[in-house]
PDB file of C-alpha atoms in Angstrom:
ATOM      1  CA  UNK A  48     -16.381   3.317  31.293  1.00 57.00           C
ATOM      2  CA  UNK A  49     -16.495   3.385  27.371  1.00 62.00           C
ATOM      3  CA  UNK A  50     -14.196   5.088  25.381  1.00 64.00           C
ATOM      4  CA  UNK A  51     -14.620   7.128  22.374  1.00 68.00           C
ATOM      5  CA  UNK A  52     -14.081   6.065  19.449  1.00 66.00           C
ATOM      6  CA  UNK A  53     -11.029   7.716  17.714  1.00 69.00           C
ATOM      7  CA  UNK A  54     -11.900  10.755  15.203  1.00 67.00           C
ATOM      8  CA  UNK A  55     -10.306   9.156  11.493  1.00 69.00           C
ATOM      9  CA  UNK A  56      -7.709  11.251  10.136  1.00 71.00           C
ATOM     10  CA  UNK A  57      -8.840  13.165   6.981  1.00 72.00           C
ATOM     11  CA  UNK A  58      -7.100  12.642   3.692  1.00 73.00           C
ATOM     12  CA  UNK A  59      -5.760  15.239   1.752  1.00 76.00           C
ATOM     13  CA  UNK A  60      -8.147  16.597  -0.450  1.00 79.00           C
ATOM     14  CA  UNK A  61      -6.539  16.072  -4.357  1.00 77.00           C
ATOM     15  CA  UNK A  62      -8.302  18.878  -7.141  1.00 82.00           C
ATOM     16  CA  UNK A  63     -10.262  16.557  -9.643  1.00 79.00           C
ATOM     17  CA  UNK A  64      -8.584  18.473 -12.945  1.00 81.00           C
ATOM     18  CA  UNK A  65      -9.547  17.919 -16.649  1.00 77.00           C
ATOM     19  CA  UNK A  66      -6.053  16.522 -17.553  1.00 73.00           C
ATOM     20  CA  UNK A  67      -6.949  14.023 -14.624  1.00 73.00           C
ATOM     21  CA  UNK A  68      -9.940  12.920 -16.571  1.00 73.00           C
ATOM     22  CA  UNK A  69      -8.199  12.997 -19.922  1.00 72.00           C
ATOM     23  CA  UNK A  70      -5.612  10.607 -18.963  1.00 74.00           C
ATOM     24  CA  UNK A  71      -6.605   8.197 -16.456  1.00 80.00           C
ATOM     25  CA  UNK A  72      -6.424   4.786 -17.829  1.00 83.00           C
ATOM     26  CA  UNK A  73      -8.989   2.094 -17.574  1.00 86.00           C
ATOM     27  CA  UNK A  74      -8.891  -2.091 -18.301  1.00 88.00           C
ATOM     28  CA  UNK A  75     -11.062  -3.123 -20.626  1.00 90.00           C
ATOM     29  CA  UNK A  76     -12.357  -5.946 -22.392  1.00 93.00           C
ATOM     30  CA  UNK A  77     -11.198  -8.980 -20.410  1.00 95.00           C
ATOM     31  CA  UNK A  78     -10.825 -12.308 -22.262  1.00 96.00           C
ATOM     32  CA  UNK A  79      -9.894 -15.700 -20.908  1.00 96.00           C
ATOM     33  CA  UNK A  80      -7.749 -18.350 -22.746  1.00 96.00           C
ATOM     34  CA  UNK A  81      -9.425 -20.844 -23.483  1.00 96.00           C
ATOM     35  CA  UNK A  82      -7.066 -23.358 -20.942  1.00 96.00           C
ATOM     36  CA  UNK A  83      -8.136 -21.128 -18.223  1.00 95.00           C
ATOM     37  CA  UNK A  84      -4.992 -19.919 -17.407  1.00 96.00           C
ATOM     38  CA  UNK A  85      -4.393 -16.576 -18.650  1.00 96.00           C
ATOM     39  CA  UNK A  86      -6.444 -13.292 -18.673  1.00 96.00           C
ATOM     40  CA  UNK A  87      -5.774 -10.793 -21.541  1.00 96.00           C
ATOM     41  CA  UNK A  88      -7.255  -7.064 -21.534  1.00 96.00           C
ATOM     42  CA  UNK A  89      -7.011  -3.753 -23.048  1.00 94.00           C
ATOM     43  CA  UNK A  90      -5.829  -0.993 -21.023  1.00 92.00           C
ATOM     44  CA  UNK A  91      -7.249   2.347 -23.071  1.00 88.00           C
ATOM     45  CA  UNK A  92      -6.442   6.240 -22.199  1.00 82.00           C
ATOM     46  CA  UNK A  93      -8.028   9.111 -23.910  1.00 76.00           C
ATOM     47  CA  UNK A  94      -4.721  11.167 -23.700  1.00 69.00           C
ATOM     48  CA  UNK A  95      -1.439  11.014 -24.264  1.00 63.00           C
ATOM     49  CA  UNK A  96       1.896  12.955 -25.409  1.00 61.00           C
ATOM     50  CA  UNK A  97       0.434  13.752 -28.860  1.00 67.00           C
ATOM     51  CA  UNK A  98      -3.390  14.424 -27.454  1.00 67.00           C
ATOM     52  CA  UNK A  99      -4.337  10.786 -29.105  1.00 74.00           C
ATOM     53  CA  UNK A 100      -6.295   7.956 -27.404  1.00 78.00           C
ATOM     54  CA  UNK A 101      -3.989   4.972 -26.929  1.00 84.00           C
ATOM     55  CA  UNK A 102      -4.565   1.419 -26.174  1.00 90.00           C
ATOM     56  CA  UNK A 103      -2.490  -1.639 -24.942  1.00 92.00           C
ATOM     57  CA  UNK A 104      -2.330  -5.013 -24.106  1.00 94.00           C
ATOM     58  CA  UNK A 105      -1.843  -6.839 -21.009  1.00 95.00           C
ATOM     59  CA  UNK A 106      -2.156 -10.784 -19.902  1.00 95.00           C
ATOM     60  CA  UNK A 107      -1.598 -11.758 -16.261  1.00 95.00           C
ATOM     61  CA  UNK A 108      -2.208 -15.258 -15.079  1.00 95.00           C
ATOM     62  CA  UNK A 109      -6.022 -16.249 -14.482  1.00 95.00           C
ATOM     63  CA  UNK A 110      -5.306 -17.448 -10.158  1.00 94.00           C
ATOM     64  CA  UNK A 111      -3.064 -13.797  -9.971  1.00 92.00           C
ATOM     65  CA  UNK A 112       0.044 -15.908  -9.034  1.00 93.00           C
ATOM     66  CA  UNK A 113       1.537 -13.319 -11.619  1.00 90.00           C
ATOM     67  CA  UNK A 114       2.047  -9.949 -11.684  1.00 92.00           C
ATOM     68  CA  UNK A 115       0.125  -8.537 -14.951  1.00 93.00           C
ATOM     69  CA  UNK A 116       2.936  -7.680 -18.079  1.00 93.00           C
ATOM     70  CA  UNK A 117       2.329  -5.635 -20.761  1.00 92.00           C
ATOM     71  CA  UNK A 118       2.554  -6.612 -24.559  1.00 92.00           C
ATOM     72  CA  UNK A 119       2.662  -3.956 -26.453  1.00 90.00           C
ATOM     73  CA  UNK A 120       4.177  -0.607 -25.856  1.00 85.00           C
ATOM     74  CA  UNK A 121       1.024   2.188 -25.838  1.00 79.00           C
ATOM     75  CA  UNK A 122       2.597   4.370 -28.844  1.00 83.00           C
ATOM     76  CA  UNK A 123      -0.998   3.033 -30.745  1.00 88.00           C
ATOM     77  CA  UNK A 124      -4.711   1.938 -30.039  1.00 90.00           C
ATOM     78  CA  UNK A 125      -4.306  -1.359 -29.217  1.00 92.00           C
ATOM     79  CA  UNK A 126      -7.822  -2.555 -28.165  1.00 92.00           C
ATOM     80  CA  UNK A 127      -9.879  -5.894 -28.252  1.00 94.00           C
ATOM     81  CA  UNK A 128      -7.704  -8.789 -27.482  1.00 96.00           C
ATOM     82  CA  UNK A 129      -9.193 -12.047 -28.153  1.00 97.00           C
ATOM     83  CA  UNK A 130      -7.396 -15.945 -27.986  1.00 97.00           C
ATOM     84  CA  UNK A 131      -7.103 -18.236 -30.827  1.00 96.00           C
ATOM     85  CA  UNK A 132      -8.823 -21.441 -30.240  1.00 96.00           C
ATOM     86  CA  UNK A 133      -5.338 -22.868 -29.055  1.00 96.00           C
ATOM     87  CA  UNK A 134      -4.786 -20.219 -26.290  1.00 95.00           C
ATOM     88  CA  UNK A 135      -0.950 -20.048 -28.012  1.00 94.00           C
ATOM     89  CA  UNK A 136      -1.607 -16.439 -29.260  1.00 93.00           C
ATOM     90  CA  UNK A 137      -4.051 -12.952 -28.838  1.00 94.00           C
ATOM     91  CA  UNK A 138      -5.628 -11.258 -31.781  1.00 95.00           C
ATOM     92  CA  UNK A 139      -6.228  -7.634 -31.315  1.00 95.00           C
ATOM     93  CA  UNK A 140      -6.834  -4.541 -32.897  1.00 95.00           C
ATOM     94  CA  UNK A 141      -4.390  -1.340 -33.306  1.00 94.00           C
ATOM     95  CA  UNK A 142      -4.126   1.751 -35.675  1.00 91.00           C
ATOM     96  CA  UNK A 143      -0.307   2.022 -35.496  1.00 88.00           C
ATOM     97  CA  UNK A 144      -0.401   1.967 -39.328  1.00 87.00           C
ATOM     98  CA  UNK A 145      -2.522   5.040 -39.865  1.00 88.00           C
ATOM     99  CA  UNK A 146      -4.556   6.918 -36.804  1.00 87.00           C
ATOM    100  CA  UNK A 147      -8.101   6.158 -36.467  1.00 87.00           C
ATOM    101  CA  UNK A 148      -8.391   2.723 -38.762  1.00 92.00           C
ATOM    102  CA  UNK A 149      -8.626  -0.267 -37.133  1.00 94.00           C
ATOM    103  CA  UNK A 150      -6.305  -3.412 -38.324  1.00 96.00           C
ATOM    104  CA  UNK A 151      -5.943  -7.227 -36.794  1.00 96.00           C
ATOM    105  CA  UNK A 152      -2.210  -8.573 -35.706  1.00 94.00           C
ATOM    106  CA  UNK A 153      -1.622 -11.321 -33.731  1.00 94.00           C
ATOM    107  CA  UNK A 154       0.922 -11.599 -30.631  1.00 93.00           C
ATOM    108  CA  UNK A 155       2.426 -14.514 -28.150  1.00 92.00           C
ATOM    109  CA  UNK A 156       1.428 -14.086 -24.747  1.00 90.00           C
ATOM    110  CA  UNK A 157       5.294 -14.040 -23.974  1.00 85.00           C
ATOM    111  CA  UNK A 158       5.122 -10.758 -26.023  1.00 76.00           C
ATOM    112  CA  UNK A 159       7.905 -12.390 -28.374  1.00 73.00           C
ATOM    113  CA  UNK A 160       6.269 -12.152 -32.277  1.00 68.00           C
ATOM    114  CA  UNK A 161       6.549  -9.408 -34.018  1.00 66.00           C
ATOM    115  CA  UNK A 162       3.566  -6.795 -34.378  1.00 67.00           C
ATOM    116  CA  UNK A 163       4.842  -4.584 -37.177  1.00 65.00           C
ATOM    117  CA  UNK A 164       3.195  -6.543 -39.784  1.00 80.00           C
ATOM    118  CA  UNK A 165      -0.556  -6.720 -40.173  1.00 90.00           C
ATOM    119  CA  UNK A 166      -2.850  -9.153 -40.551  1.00 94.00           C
ATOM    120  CA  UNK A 167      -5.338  -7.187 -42.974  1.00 95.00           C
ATOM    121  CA  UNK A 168      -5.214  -4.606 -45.040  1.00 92.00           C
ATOM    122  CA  UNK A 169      -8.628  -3.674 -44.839  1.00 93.00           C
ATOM    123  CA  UNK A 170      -8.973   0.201 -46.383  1.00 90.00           C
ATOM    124  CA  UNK A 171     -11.305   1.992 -43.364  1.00 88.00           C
ATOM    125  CA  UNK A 172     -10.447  -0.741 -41.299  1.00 93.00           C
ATOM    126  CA  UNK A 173     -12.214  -3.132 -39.022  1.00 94.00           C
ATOM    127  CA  UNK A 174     -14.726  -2.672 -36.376  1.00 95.00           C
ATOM    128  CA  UNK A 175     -14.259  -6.464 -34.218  1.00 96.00           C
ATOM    129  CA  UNK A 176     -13.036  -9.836 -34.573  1.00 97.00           C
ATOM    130  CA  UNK A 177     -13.932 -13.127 -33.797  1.00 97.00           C
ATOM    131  CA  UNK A 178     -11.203 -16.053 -33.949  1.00 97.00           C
ATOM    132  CA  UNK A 179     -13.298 -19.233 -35.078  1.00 98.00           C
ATOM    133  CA  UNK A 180     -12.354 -22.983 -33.743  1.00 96.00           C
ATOM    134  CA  UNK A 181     -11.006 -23.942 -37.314  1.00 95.00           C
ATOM    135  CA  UNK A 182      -7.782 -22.472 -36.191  1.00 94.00           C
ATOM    136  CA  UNK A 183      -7.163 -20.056 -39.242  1.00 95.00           C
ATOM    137  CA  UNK A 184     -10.122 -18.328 -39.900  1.00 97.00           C
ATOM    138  CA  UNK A 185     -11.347 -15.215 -38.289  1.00 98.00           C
ATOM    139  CA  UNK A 186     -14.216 -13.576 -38.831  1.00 98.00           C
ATOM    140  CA  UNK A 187     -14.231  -9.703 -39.385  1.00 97.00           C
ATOM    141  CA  UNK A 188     -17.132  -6.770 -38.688  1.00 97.00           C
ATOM    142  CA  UNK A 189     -15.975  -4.283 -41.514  1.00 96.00           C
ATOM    143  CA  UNK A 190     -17.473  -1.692 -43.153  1.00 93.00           C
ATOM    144  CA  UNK A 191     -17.120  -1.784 -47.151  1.00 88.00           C
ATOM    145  CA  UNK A 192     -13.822   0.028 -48.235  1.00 81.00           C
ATOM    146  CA  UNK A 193     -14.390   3.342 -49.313  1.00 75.00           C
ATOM    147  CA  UNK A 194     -14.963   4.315 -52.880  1.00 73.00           C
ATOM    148  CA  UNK A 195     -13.820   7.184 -54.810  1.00 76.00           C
ATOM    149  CA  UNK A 196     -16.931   9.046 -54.145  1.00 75.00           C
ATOM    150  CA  UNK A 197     -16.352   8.561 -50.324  1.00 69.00           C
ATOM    151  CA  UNK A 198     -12.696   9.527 -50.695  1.00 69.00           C
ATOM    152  CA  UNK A 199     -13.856  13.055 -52.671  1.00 77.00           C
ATOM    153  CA  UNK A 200     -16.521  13.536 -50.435  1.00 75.00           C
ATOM    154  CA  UNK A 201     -13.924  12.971 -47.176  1.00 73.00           C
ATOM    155  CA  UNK A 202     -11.368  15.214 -49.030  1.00 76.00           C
ATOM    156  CA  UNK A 203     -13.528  18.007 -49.913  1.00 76.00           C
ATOM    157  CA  UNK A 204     -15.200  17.853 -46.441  1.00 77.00           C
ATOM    158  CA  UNK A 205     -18.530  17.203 -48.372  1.00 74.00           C
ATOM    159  CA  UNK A 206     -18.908  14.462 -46.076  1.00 68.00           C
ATOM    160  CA  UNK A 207     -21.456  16.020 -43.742  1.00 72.00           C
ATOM    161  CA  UNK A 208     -24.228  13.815 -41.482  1.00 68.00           C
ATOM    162  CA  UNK A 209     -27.052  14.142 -42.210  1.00 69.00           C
ATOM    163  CA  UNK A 210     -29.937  11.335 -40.831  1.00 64.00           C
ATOM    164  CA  UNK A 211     -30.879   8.673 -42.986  1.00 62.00           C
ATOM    165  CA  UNK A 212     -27.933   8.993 -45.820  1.00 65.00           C
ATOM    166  CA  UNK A 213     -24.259   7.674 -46.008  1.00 66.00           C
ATOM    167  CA  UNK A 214     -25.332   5.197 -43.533  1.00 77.00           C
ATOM    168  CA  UNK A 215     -22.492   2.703 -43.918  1.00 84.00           C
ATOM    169  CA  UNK A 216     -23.447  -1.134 -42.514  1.00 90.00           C
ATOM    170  CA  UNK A 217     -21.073  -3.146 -40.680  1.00 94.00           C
ATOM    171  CA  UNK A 218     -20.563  -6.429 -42.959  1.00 96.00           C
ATOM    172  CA  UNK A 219     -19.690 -10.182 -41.787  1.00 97.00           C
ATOM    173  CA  UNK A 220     -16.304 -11.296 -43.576  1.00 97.00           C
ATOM    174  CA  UNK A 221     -14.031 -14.220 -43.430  1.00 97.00           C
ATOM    175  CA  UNK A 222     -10.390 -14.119 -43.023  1.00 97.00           C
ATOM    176  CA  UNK A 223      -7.949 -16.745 -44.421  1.00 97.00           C
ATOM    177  CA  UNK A 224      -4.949 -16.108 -41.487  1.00 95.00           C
ATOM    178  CA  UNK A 225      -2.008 -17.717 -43.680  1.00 93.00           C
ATOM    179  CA  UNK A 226      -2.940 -16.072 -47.173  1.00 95.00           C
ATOM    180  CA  UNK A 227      -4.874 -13.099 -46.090  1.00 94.00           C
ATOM    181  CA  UNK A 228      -7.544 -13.163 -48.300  1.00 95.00           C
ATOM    182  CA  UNK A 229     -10.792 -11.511 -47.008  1.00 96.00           C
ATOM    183  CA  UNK A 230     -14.326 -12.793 -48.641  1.00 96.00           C
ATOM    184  CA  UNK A 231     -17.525 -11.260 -47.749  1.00 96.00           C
ATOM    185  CA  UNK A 232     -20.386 -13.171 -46.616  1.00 97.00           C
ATOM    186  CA  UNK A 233     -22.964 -11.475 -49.554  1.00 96.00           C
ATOM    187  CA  UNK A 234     -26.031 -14.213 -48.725  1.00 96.00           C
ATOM    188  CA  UNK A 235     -26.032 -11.505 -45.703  1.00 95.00           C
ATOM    189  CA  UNK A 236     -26.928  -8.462 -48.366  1.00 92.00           C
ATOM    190  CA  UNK A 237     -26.614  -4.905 -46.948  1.00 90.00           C
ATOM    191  CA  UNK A 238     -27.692  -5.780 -43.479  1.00 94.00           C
ATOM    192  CA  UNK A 239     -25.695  -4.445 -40.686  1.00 94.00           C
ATOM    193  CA  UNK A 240     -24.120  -7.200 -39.107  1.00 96.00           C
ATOM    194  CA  UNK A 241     -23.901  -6.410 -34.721  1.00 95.00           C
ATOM    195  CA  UNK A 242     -22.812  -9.579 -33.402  1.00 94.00           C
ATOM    196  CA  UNK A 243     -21.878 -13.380 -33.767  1.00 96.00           C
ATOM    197  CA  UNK A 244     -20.932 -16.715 -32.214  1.00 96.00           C
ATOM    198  CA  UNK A 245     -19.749 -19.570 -32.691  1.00 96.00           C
ATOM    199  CA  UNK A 246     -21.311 -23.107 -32.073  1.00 94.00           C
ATOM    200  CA  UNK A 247     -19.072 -24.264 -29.425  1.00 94.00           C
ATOM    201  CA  UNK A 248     -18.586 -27.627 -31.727  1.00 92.00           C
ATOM    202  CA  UNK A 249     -17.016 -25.744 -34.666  1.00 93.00           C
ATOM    203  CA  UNK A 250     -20.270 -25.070 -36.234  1.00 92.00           C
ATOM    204  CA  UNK A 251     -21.964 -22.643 -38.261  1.00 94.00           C
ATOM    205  CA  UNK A 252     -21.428 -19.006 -36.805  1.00 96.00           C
ATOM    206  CA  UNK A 253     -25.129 -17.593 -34.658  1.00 94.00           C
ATOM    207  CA  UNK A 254     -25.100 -14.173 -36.664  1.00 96.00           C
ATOM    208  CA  UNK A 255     -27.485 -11.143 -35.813  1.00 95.00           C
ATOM    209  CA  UNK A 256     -28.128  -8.254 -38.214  1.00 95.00           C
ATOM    210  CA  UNK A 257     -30.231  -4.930 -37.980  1.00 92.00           C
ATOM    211  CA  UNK A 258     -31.650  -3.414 -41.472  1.00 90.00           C
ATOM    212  CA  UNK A 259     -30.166  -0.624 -41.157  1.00 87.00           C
ATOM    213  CA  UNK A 260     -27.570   1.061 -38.476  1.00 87.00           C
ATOM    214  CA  UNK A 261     -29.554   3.943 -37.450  1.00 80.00           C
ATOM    215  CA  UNK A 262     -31.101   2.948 -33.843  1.00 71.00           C
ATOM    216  CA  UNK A 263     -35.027   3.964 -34.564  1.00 67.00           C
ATOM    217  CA  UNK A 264     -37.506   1.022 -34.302  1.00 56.00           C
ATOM    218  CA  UNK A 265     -39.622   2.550 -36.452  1.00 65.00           C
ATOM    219  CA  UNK A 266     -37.293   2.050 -39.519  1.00 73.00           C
ATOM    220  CA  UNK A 267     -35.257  -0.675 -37.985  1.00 80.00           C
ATOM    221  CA  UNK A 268     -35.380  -4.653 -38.308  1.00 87.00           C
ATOM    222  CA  UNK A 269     -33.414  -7.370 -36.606  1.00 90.00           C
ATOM    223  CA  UNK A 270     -32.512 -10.737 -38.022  1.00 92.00           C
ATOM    224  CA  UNK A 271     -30.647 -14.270 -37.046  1.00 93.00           C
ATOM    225  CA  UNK A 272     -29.222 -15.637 -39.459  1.00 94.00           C
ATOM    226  CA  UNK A 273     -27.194 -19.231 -38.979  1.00 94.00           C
ATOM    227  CA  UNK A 274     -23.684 -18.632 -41.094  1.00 96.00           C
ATOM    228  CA  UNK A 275     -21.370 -21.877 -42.582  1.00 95.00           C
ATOM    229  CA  UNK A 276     -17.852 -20.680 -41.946  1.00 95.00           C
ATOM    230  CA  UNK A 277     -16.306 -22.872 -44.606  1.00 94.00           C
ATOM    231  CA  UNK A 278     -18.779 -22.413 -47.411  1.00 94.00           C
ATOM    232  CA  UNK A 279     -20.169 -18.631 -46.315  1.00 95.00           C
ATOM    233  CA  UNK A 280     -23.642 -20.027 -46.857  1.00 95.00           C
ATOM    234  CA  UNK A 281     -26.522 -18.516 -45.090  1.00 96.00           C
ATOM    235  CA  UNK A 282     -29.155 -20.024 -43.187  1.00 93.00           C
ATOM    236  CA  UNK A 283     -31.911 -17.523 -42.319  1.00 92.00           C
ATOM    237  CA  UNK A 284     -33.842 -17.920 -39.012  1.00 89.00           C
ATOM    238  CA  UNK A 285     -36.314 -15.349 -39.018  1.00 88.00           C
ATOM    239  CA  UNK A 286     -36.624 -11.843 -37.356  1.00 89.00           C
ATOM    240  CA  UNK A 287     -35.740 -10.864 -33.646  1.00 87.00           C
ATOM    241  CA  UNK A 288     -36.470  -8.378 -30.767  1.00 82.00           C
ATOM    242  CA  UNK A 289     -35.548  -4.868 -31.605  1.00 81.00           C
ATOM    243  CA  UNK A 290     -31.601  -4.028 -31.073  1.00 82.00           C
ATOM    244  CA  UNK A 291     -30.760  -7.388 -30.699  1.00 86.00           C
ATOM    245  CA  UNK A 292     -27.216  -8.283 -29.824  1.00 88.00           C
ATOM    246  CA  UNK A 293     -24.430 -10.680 -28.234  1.00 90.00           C
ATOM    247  CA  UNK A 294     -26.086 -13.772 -29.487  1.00 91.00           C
ATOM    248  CA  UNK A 295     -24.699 -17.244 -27.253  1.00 91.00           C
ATOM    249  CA  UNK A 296     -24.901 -20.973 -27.516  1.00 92.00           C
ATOM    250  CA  UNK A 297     -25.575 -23.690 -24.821  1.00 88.00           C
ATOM    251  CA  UNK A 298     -26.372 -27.695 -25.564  1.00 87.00           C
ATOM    252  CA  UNK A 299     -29.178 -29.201 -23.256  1.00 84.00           C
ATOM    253  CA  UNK A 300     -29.685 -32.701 -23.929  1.00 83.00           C
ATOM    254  CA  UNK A 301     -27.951 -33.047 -26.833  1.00 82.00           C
ATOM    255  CA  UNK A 302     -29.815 -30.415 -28.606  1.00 85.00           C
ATOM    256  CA  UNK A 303     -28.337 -26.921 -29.442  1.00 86.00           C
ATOM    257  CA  UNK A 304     -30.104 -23.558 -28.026  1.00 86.00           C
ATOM    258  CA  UNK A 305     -29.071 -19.642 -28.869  1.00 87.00           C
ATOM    259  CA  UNK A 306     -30.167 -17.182 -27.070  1.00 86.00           C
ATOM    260  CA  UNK A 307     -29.525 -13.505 -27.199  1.00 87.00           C
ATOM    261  CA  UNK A 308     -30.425  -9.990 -25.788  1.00 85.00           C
ATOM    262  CA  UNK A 309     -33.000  -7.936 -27.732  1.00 82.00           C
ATOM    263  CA  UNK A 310     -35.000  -4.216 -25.982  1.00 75.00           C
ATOM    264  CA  UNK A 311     -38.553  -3.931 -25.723  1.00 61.00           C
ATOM    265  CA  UNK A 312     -40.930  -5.280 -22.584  1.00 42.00           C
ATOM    266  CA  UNK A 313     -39.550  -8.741 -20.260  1.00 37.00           C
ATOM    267  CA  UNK A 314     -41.111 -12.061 -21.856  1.00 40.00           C
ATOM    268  CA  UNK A 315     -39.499 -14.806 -23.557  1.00 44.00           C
ATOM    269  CA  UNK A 316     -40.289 -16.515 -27.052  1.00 46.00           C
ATOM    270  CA  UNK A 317     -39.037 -19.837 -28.582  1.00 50.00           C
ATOM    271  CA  UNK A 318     -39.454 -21.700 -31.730  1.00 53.00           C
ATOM    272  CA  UNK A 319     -37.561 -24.056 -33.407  1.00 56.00           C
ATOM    273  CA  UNK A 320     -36.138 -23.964 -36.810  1.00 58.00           C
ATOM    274  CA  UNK A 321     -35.064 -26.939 -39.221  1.00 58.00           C
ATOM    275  CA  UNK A 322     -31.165 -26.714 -40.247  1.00 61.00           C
ATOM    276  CA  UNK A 323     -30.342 -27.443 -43.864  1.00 64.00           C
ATOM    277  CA  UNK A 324     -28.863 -30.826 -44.871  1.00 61.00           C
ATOM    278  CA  UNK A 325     -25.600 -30.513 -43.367  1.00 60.00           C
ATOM    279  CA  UNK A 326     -26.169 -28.235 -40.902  1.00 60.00           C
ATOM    280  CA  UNK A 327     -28.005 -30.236 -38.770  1.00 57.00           C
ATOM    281  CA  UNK A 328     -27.348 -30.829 -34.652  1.00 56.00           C
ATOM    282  CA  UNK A 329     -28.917 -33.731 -32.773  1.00 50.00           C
ATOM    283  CA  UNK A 330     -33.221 -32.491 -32.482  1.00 48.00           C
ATOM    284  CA  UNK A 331     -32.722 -29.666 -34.323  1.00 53.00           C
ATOM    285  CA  UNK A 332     -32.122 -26.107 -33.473  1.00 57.00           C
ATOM    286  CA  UNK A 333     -33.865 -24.171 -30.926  1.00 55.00           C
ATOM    287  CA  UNK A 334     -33.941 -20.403 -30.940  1.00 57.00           C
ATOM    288  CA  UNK A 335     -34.948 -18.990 -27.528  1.00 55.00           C
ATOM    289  CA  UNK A 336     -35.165 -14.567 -27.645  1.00 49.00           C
ATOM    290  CA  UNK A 337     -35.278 -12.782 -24.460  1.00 47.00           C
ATOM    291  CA  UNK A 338     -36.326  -9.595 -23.927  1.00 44.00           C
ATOM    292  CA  UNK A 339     -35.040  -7.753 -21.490  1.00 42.00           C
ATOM    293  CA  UNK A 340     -37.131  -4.820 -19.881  1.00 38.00           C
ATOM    294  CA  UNK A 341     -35.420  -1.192 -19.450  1.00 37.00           C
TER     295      UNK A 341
END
């Protein structure tokens, strides 16, 4: 004779409350070293003892042999870790100089350098980061530092905003790591850099850029643009799908591809575009744009 099947035992029923929401913390932004072995990632909470957002940095080994560790100590917005080339250190982001703006430090993934210091100085900080394979350069997604108009404006809460105006773009620069100096790639103009890559050969940097960063097609053009990380020379490729973003690189047969994710209707597009003297892979670039549908 069958039997029943036991009745589960409920769980307790826990209140979903707002300081529940507030402060639950969530991993983010995962990044690999590039030996495979470790896994760094933000872990970010809206609240805290002082009502702030804060941020911090863990690593834990790649095969979980490890138990996770943290790296720095949550009393800032530590966010975006990302490996140098040699996997012997993170890059990241934190405001623990001044609330709200963005600078790049470096850390050991033993925890053991010291964080107090800044890489950049950048005045209304930085927005992301991408080591590059040189070793000591990283590339920077900054705004322009404010001006004394900006500063009035911010002071005197004139600073109101309204559609179309004040639009500030997000600018491709170069950092020196070992003497800090910052130079701005200007064969980009105004254009509002949203993403980059490196060629996985240390080669020029894939960079994308939007006319303007107010999302409305009908004002709004994208652009690839190929970037020379040593000389800040700019190749231009030609416009792209609307919103385009997260540009990548892959080599098929000795010849270099890019491809990248752009809105509008599902089909695919490719042409190829001769590199400058100097810039030049085996056959030539070939720019492939897919479009994803929504």
């Amino acid at each position: 004779m069958p039997h029943r099947a036991p009745h589960p035992t409920p769980e307790p029923t826990v209140l979903l409350t707002a300081e529940m929401v507030v402060d639950v913390a969530a991993a983010v932004a995962p990044a690999i070293s590039p030996d495979g072995r470790l896994v760094a990632y933000g872990v970010v909470a809206n609240g805290g003892k002082d009502g702030q957002p804060h941020g911090s940095i863990w690593v834990t080994a790649a095969d979980g042999s490890t138990a996770p560790r943290r790296l720095t100590d949550s009393t800032a917005r530590d966010l975006a870790p990302k490996w140098a080339p040699d996997s012997a250190s993170l890059f990241f982001t934190s405001d623990r100089e001044e609330r709200g703006v963005a600078q790049l430090r470096r850390i050991l993934p033993d925890g053991s350098e010291d964080i107090t210091k800044a890489l950049t100085s950048w005045r209304g900080g930085i927005s992301d980061h991408y080591p590059l394979l040189d070793g000591s350069t990283v590339a920077l997604l900054a705004e322009d530092e404010p001006t004394a108009e900006d500063e009035r404006r911010e002071a005197e809460r004139d600073d109101a905003k309204v559609w179309g105006e004040h639009l500030p773009a997000t600018r491709l620069r170069l950092l020196d790591v070992e003497t800090g100096i910052v130079r701005t790639v200007d064969g980009l103009g105004g254009r509002h850099v949203v993403g980059l890559a490196q060629r996985p050969d240390g080669g020029p940097l894939a960079v994308l850029s939007w006319s303007t960063p107010e999302l409305d097609p009908g004002v709004m053009t994208a652009e690839l643009h190929l970037v020379d990380p040593g000389t800040a020379a700019v190749h231009a490729l030609g416009p792209v799908g609307i919103e385009a973003e997260s540009p990548v690189w892959w080599n098929h047969d000795g010849i270099w591809h890019l491809a990248h994710l752009a809105a509008g209707s599902t089909c695919w597009s490719s042409r190829e575009s001769p590199l400058p003297s100097g810039w030049e892979s085996p056959g030539g670039a070939t720019v492939v744009s897919w479009r994803p549908g929504r």
